[in-house]
């Protein structure tokens, strides 16, 4: 069994070499620079998403009287899967008002997920242009 642990450690060291390679990749460095540059916008979007998840979960927990939302954590789980547009369907609203809230939440999820990707793409393109103009 000790021999197997040695192989596991060796495999882990090989994986760590990939991270060392990432350090020298210009594209990864450029992406990290973009993320650092847009950190405040991305953190704001994350804060908006978390606040929306908690608010929607609270509303849904109070609107739905079904067994689907037995506790607040179930509502929080539903709000997270709906906002991220994953939507497993294991917890779903049964009332008409709950379904309307669910539809609004799913649409807001598309908007909140699309916002940071647009910011990152625009900033990435700006960084590419500025790095090409320096050459």
CSV table of C-alpha atoms in Angstrom, one decimal:
chain,number,residue,atom,x,y,z
A,1,UNK,CA,0.0,0.0,0.0
A,2,UNK,CA,3.0,2.3,0.6
A,3,UNK,CA,4.1,1.8,-3.0
A,4,UNK,CA,0.7,3.0,-4.2
A,5,UNK,CA,1.1,6.1,-2.1
A,6,UNK,CA,4.4,6.8,-3.8
A,7,UNK,CA,2.8,6.5,-7.2
A,8,UNK,CA,0.0,8.9,-6.1
A,9,UNK,CA,2.6,11.5,-4.9
A,10,UNK,CA,4.4,11.1,-8.2
A,11,UNK,CA,1.2,11.7,-10.1
A,12,UNK,CA,0.5,14.7,-8.0
A,13,UNK,CA,3.9,16.1,-8.8
A,14,UNK,CA,3.2,15.7,-12.5
A,15,UNK,CA,0.0,17.6,-12.2
A,16,UNK,CA,1.8,20.4,-10.4
A,17,UNK,CA,4.1,20.7,-13.4
A,18,UNK,CA,1.1,21.8,-15.4
A,19,UNK,CA,0.6,24.7,-13.1
A,20,UNK,CA,4.2,25.7,-13.5
A,21,UNK,CA,3.7,25.7,-17.3
A,22,UNK,CA,0.6,27.9,-17.0
A,23,UNK,CA,2.9,30.6,-15.5
A,24,UNK,CA,4.7,30.9,-18.8
A,25,UNK,CA,1.7,30.9,-21.0
A,26,UNK,CA,1.0,34.4,-22.4
A,27,UNK,CA,-2.7,33.8,-22.8
A,28,UNK,CA,-3.1,32.7,-19.2
A,29,UNK,CA,-1.1,35.7,-18.0
A,30,UNK,CA,-3.3,38.0,-20.2
A,31,UNK,CA,-6.5,36.4,-18.7
A,32,UNK,CA,-5.2,36.9,-15.1
A,33,UNK,CA,-4.3,40.5,-15.9
A,34,UNK,CA,-7.9,41.0,-17.2
A,35,UNK,CA,-9.4,39.4,-14.1
A,36,UNK,CA,-7.3,41.6,-11.8
A,37,UNK,CA,-8.2,44.7,-13.8
A,38,UNK,CA,-11.9,44.0,-13.7
A,39,UNK,CA,-11.9,42.7,-10.1
A,40,UNK,CA,-14.2,45.4,-8.8
A,41,UNK,CA,-16.9,44.9,-11.5
A,42,UNK,CA,-16.8,41.1,-11.1
A,43,UNK,CA,-17.1,41.3,-7.3
A,44,UNK,CA,-20.0,43.7,-7.7
A,45,UNK,CA,-21.8,41.3,-10.0
A,46,UNK,CA,-21.1,38.5,-7.6
A,47,UNK,CA,-22.5,40.5,-4.8
A,48,UNK,CA,-25.6,41.3,-6.8
A,49,UNK,CA,-26.0,37.6,-7.7
A,50,UNK,CA,-25.7,36.5,-4.0
A,51,UNK,CA,-28.2,39.2,-2.9
A,52,UNK,CA,-30.6,38.2,-5.6
A,53,UNK,CA,-30.3,34.5,-4.6
A,54,UNK,CA,-31.1,35.3,-1.0
A,55,UNK,CA,-34.0,37.6,-1.8
A,56,UNK,CA,-35.6,35.2,-4.3
A,57,UNK,CA,-35.2,32.4,-1.8
A,58,UNK,CA,-36.8,34.4,0.9
A,59,UNK,CA,-39.7,35.4,-1.4
A,60,UNK,CA,-40.2,31.8,-2.6
A,61,UNK,CA,-40.0,30.4,0.8
A,62,UNK,CA,-42.8,32.7,1.9
A,63,UNK,CA,-45.0,32.3,-1.2
A,64,UNK,CA,-44.8,28.5,-1.6
A,65,UNK,CA,-46.7,26.5,1.0
A,66,UNK,CA,-45.7,23.2,-0.6
A,67,UNK,CA,-43.6,20.4,0.7
A,68,UNK,CA,-41.0,21.2,-2.0
A,69,UNK,CA,-39.7,24.1,0.1
A,70,UNK,CA,-39.6,22.4,3.5
A,71,UNK,CA,-36.9,24.8,4.9
A,72,UNK,CA,-35.1,27.9,3.9
A,73,UNK,CA,-32.1,25.9,2.6
A,74,UNK,CA,-34.4,24.2,0.0
A,75,UNK,CA,-35.4,27.7,-1.2
A,76,UNK,CA,-31.8,28.8,-1.3
A,77,UNK,CA,-30.9,25.7,-3.3
A,78,UNK,CA,-33.7,26.3,-5.7
A,79,UNK,CA,-32.8,30.0,-6.1
A,80,UNK,CA,-29.2,29.1,-6.8
A,81,UNK,CA,-30.0,26.5,-9.4
A,82,UNK,CA,-32.6,28.8,-11.0
A,83,UNK,CA,-30.4,31.8,-11.2
A,84,UNK,CA,-27.4,29.9,-12.6
A,85,UNK,CA,-29.9,28.4,-15.1
A,86,UNK,CA,-28.9,24.9,-14.1
A,87,UNK,CA,-32.4,24.0,-12.9
A,88,UNK,CA,-32.3,20.4,-11.9
A,89,UNK,CA,-36.1,20.2,-11.4
A,90,UNK,CA,-35.9,18.3,-8.2
A,91,UNK,CA,-37.4,21.3,-6.4
A,92,UNK,CA,-40.0,23.4,-8.2
A,93,UNK,CA,-42.8,25.8,-7.4
A,94,UNK,CA,-46.4,24.5,-7.6
A,95,UNK,CA,-48.4,27.7,-7.3
A,96,UNK,CA,-48.9,30.1,-10.2
A,97,UNK,CA,-47.2,33.0,-8.2
A,98,UNK,CA,-44.3,30.7,-7.5
A,99,UNK,CA,-44.0,29.8,-11.2
A,100,UNK,CA,-44.0,33.5,-12.2
A,101,UNK,CA,-41.2,34.2,-9.7
A,102,UNK,CA,-39.4,31.2,-11.1
A,103,UNK,CA,-39.6,32.5,-14.6
A,104,UNK,CA,-38.4,36.0,-13.6
A,105,UNK,CA,-35.5,34.4,-11.7
A,106,UNK,CA,-34.4,32.3,-14.7
A,107,UNK,CA,-34.5,35.4,-16.9
A,108,UNK,CA,-32.5,37.4,-14.4
A,109,UNK,CA,-30.0,34.5,-14.2
A,110,UNK,CA,-29.3,34.8,-17.9
A,111,UNK,CA,-28.7,38.5,-17.5
A,112,UNK,CA,-26.5,38.2,-14.4
A,113,UNK,CA,-24.4,35.3,-16.0
A,114,UNK,CA,-24.0,37.2,-19.3
A,115,UNK,CA,-22.9,40.5,-17.6
A,116,UNK,CA,-19.4,39.3,-16.4
A,117,UNK,CA,-18.7,37.4,-19.5
A,118,UNK,CA,-19.2,40.5,-21.6
A,119,UNK,CA,-17.0,42.5,-19.3
A,120,UNK,CA,-14.2,39.9,-19.4
A,121,UNK,CA,-14.4,39.6,-23.2
A,122,UNK,CA,-14.3,43.4,-23.8
A,123,UNK,CA,-11.4,43.8,-21.4
A,124,UNK,CA,-9.6,40.8,-22.9
A,125,UNK,CA,-9.9,42.3,-26.4
A,126,UNK,CA,-8.6,45.7,-25.1
A,127,UNK,CA,-5.6,44.0,-23.5
A,128,UNK,CA,-4.9,42.1,-26.8
A,129,UNK,CA,-5.0,45.3,-28.7
A,130,UNK,CA,-2.7,47.1,-26.3
A,131,UNK,CA,-0.2,44.2,-26.3
A,132,UNK,CA,-0.1,44.1,-30.1
A,133,UNK,CA,0.3,47.9,-30.3
A,134,UNK,CA,3.3,47.7,-28.0
A,135,UNK,CA,5.0,45.3,-30.3
